[in-house]
């Protein structure tokens, strides 16, 4: 079967080369037909699992679409070349081809297709390179934002923010979250603004910046429905406990369903939060069943129960 497909691919390549020849009666190469034959050859190679040859055929297809000024089809072919690299687990090369395709989509005036391709590239690279995934998601968000497609833009920004938290780049995560929150406010999705405020507070407290955390909550009072909401009360209680070094109060808020069932990266921030002074957050909670003893050793023992977040 594979040998048959490879032979078929070579037949298509021969036809493509014939399309490119000129003569006394044919002055111009037939780039459109050549591109079509190379596309067929690429599919045959792909079906035969000859991914390198498939990639080369897709790149030839792209070359002749470009000659024919069919940039959209050229970009599609280059993106397919990238997918052939993905099949060979050559992710950096795959991403390079997809990024090149995205530039052609932009040049062609189809930015939505570019943004979606960048999103796909981000998903591909995320398991092996979080930094590159952040870059791709942010680029995709920027393209959607320029097109006033804020719902798509904010979703991609959210992916980038979560990865920045995972990378412990908390200063950048704080900036990204503020941008997310502004977008949700613009599209009047206020419940999501509440959630982003909670994430901001957790990030700022992990950064040791109580003032910034408090400011986020105060600014959110202007959001319709925030004041007195479950999110608002939880953050006021958390900030009070943090400021007063009340480990039990901080522990209760951070382990409440409201915070534990956030996106996993933010939930991990909640359950790993420590109050100023270096006390273990579970100290009072662990001591309570024993009649309120100090329980400092218990805090050290129990700390690992919450290391690594939710499964």
XYZ file of C-alpha atoms in Angstrom:
311
model
C 0.000 0.000 0.000
C 2.757 2.447 1.012
C 4.804 1.632 -2.120
C 1.735 2.208 -4.282
C 1.124 5.621 -2.700
C 4.786 6.603 -3.142
C 4.634 5.658 -6.844
C 1.417 7.642 -7.184
C 3.126 10.649 -5.551
C 6.005 10.498 -8.023
C 3.511 10.382 -10.899
C 1.933 13.608 -9.621
C 5.386 15.221 -9.350
C 6.141 14.248 -12.946
C 2.861 15.851 -14.035
C 3.720 18.975 -12.038
C 7.111 19.284 -13.742
C 5.412 18.922 -17.111
C 3.065 21.785 -16.189
C 6.082 23.996 -15.514
C 7.743 23.444 -18.887
C 7.429 26.114 -21.569
C 7.525 25.752 -25.335
C 6.888 27.708 -28.507
C 3.157 27.279 -28.000
C 3.199 27.587 -24.189
C 5.068 30.675 -23.069
C 4.199 30.641 -19.360
C 4.489 27.851 -16.793
C 1.137 26.604 -15.488
C 1.794 27.333 -11.814
C -1.794 26.621 -10.739
C -1.796 23.078 -12.148
C 1.722 22.424 -10.826
C 0.624 23.461 -7.338
C -2.406 21.166 -7.595
C -0.234 18.188 -8.603
C 2.227 18.827 -5.759
C -0.718 18.976 -3.331
C -1.847 15.535 -4.533
C 1.718 14.222 -4.251
C 1.943 15.547 -0.685
C -1.237 13.694 0.331
C 0.116 10.465 -1.181
C 3.406 10.823 0.711
C 1.495 11.617 3.909
C -0.678 8.502 3.518
C 2.516 6.470 3.022
C 3.908 8.085 6.225
C 6.781 9.611 4.245
C 6.506 12.864 6.168
C 9.743 14.477 4.991
C 8.806 13.985 1.358
C 5.268 15.171 2.097
C 6.710 18.336 3.696
C 8.866 18.983 0.582
C 5.844 18.514 -1.680
C 3.749 20.934 0.409
C 6.559 23.511 0.223
C 6.673 23.101 -3.580
C 2.911 23.558 -3.667
C 3.320 26.749 -1.629
C 6.073 28.002 -3.958
C 3.872 27.688 -7.041
C 0.802 29.158 -5.327
C 3.017 32.128 -4.426
C 4.162 32.434 -8.057
C 0.470 32.453 -8.953
C -0.219 35.166 -6.313
C -2.531 32.787 -4.420
C -1.173 33.657 -0.975
C -3.956 32.058 1.036
C -3.419 28.670 -0.615
C 0.354 29.074 -0.264
C -0.051 29.712 3.472
C -2.293 26.655 3.833
C 0.366 24.507 2.162
C 3.116 25.875 4.433
C 0.940 25.194 7.469
C 0.547 21.607 6.236
C 4.347 21.369 5.909
C 4.471 22.330 9.574
C 2.052 19.526 10.435
C 4.389 17.065 8.704
C 7.132 18.217 11.080
C 4.723 17.717 13.985
C 4.191 14.103 12.863
C 7.949 13.616 13.224
C 7.921 15.222 16.699
C 10.017 18.123 15.349
C 7.985 20.776 17.154
C 10.291 23.824 16.828
C 10.428 23.326 13.023
C 6.657 22.769 12.932
C 6.064 26.055 14.754
C 8.429 27.939 12.410
C 6.396 26.841 9.381
C 3.082 27.701 11.064
C 4.371 31.170 12.019
C 5.514 31.711 8.427
C 2.054 30.675 7.231
C 0.483 33.161 9.658
C 2.508 36.018 8.180
C 1.200 35.060 4.731
C -2.387 34.920 6.022
C -1.915 38.453 7.373
C -0.415 39.614 4.093
C -3.356 38.062 2.279
C -5.822 40.000 4.452
C -7.177 36.989 6.379
C -6.100 37.767 9.964
C -8.716 35.500 11.596
C -7.144 32.482 9.896
C -3.720 33.693 11.088
C -4.918 33.978 14.693
C -6.509 30.525 14.649
C -3.295 29.031 13.255
C -1.269 30.732 16.022
C -3.675 29.284 18.595
C -3.198 25.794 17.119
C 0.565 26.303 17.191
C 0.353 27.318 20.851
C -1.511 24.112 21.721
C 1.115 22.047 19.862
C 4.119 23.587 21.608
C 2.575 24.011 25.079
C 3.504 20.528 26.373
C 7.210 21.089 25.648
C 7.790 24.863 25.687
C 5.536 27.039 27.843
C 7.431 30.252 27.014
C 6.844 29.812 23.279
C 3.186 28.933 23.885
C 2.719 32.200 25.824
C 4.253 34.130 22.916
C 1.971 32.434 20.362
C -1.212 32.911 22.429
C -0.385 36.584 22.998
C 0.277 37.118 19.276
C -3.016 35.421 18.400
C -4.844 37.565 20.968
C -3.260 40.686 19.473
C -4.494 39.765 15.988
C -8.058 39.189 17.240
C -7.943 42.416 19.268
C -6.931 44.395 16.175
C -9.978 42.946 14.436
C -12.235 43.964 17.378
C -12.916 40.279 18.092
C -12.543 40.760 21.836
C -14.241 37.536 22.931
C -11.697 35.469 20.998
C -8.847 37.770 22.076
C -9.654 37.544 25.787
C -9.899 33.748 25.671
C -6.360 33.546 24.257
C -5.073 36.119 26.746
C -6.485 33.889 29.477
C -4.409 30.968 28.234
C -1.286 33.147 28.260
C -2.011 34.462 31.781
C -2.389 30.965 33.210
C 0.883 29.837 31.644
C 2.671 32.926 33.004
C 1.483 31.892 36.481
C 2.759 28.357 35.873
C 6.111 29.826 34.806
C 6.121 31.925 38.016
C 6.399 35.105 35.926
C 3.942 36.784 38.279
C 4.697 40.422 37.371
C 3.808 39.692 33.735
C 0.800 37.607 34.793
C -0.524 40.575 36.805
C -0.281 42.840 33.728
C -1.908 40.202 31.480
C -4.767 39.704 33.942
C -5.451 43.431 34.086
C -5.723 43.448 30.288
C -8.086 40.454 30.424
C -10.221 42.186 33.043
C -10.410 45.375 30.946
C -11.579 43.359 27.936
C -14.229 41.505 29.930
C -15.418 44.884 31.214
C -15.600 46.201 27.640
C -17.772 43.284 26.509
C -19.785 43.620 29.766
C -19.027 40.121 31.064
C -18.934 41.268 34.690
C -18.953 37.820 36.382
C -15.659 37.092 34.598
C -14.312 40.439 35.832
C -15.050 39.210 39.374
C -13.072 36.012 38.754
C -10.160 37.954 37.296
C -10.125 40.219 40.369
C -9.786 37.127 42.580
C -6.907 35.845 40.417
C -5.249 39.285 40.597
C -5.475 39.350 44.408
C -3.838 35.908 44.646
C -1.035 36.946 42.298
C -0.351 40.230 44.089
C -0.287 38.531 47.502
C 2.179 35.958 46.160
C 4.243 38.895 44.908
C 4.119 40.314 48.460
C 2.223 43.387 47.273
C -0.758 43.766 49.627
C -1.392 47.345 48.440
C -1.834 46.235 44.797
C -4.140 43.377 45.879
C -6.287 45.755 47.929
C -6.380 48.251 45.052
C -7.736 45.567 42.676
C -10.667 44.902 44.998
C -11.359 48.606 45.560
C -11.337 49.300 41.819
C -13.753 46.411 41.287
C -16.384 48.043 43.513
C -17.313 50.092 40.435
C -18.269 46.891 38.538
C -22.037 46.268 38.504
C -22.889 43.625 41.111
C -19.410 43.207 42.563
C -19.915 44.881 45.930
C -21.476 42.327 48.298
C -21.015 39.441 45.842
C -19.554 36.088 46.939
C -16.286 36.955 45.147
C -16.094 40.366 46.818
C -16.798 39.064 50.346
C -14.203 36.290 49.904
C -11.502 38.743 48.814
C -12.298 41.219 51.601
C -12.081 38.364 54.113
C -8.829 37.095 52.575
C -7.201 40.534 52.612
C -8.294 41.131 56.210
C -6.874 37.754 57.296
C -3.652 38.357 55.387
C -3.223 41.850 56.860
C -3.921 40.652 60.412
C -1.763 37.504 59.984
C -4.786 35.355 60.785
C -3.662 32.016 59.362
C -6.986 30.295 60.031
C -8.996 32.953 58.175
C -6.639 32.876 55.158
C -6.731 29.071 55.138
C -10.554 28.986 55.190
C -10.896 31.403 52.253
C -8.136 29.794 50.176
C -9.644 26.329 50.642
C -13.223 27.377 49.989
C -14.903 25.932 46.864
C -14.894 29.412 45.283
C -11.074 29.372 45.073
C -10.314 25.643 44.981
C -12.371 25.211 41.811
C -10.824 28.071 39.866
C -8.557 27.226 36.925
C -5.915 24.884 38.292
C -3.039 27.371 38.070
C -4.951 29.892 40.217
C -6.204 27.197 42.609
C -2.573 26.266 43.256
C -1.832 29.897 44.106
C -4.709 29.875 46.593
C -3.773 26.698 48.461
C -0.083 27.607 48.587
C -0.643 31.148 49.943
C 1.177 31.945 53.185
C 0.430 34.790 55.589
C 3.208 37.281 56.433
C 5.521 36.131 59.197
C 6.127 32.669 57.745
C 3.442 30.800 59.714
C 1.983 27.639 58.206
C -1.465 28.339 56.848
C -2.963 25.122 58.207
C -1.721 25.644 61.758
C -4.947 26.738 63.384
C -7.174 24.492 61.304
C -5.065 21.429 62.141
C -4.967 22.356 65.822
C -8.716 22.945 66.206
C -9.741 19.282 66.800
C -7.132 19.070 69.600
C -8.694 21.894 71.571
C -6.783 24.842 70.051
C -3.190 23.827 70.852
C -0.431 25.723 69.113
C 0.145 22.988 66.512
C 3.226 24.496 64.835
C 4.769 21.071 64.043
C 1.454 19.989 62.492
C 1.696 22.888 60.061
C 5.045 21.644 58.793
C 3.740 18.081 58.469
C 0.555 19.073 56.667
C 2.141 21.566 54.329
C 2.860 18.921 51.711
C -0.825 17.944 51.569
C -1.417 21.086 49.522
C 1.801 21.156 47.537
C 1.194 20.875 43.809
C -2.469 21.900 43.754
C -5.517 19.912 42.707
C -5.395 16.789 40.596
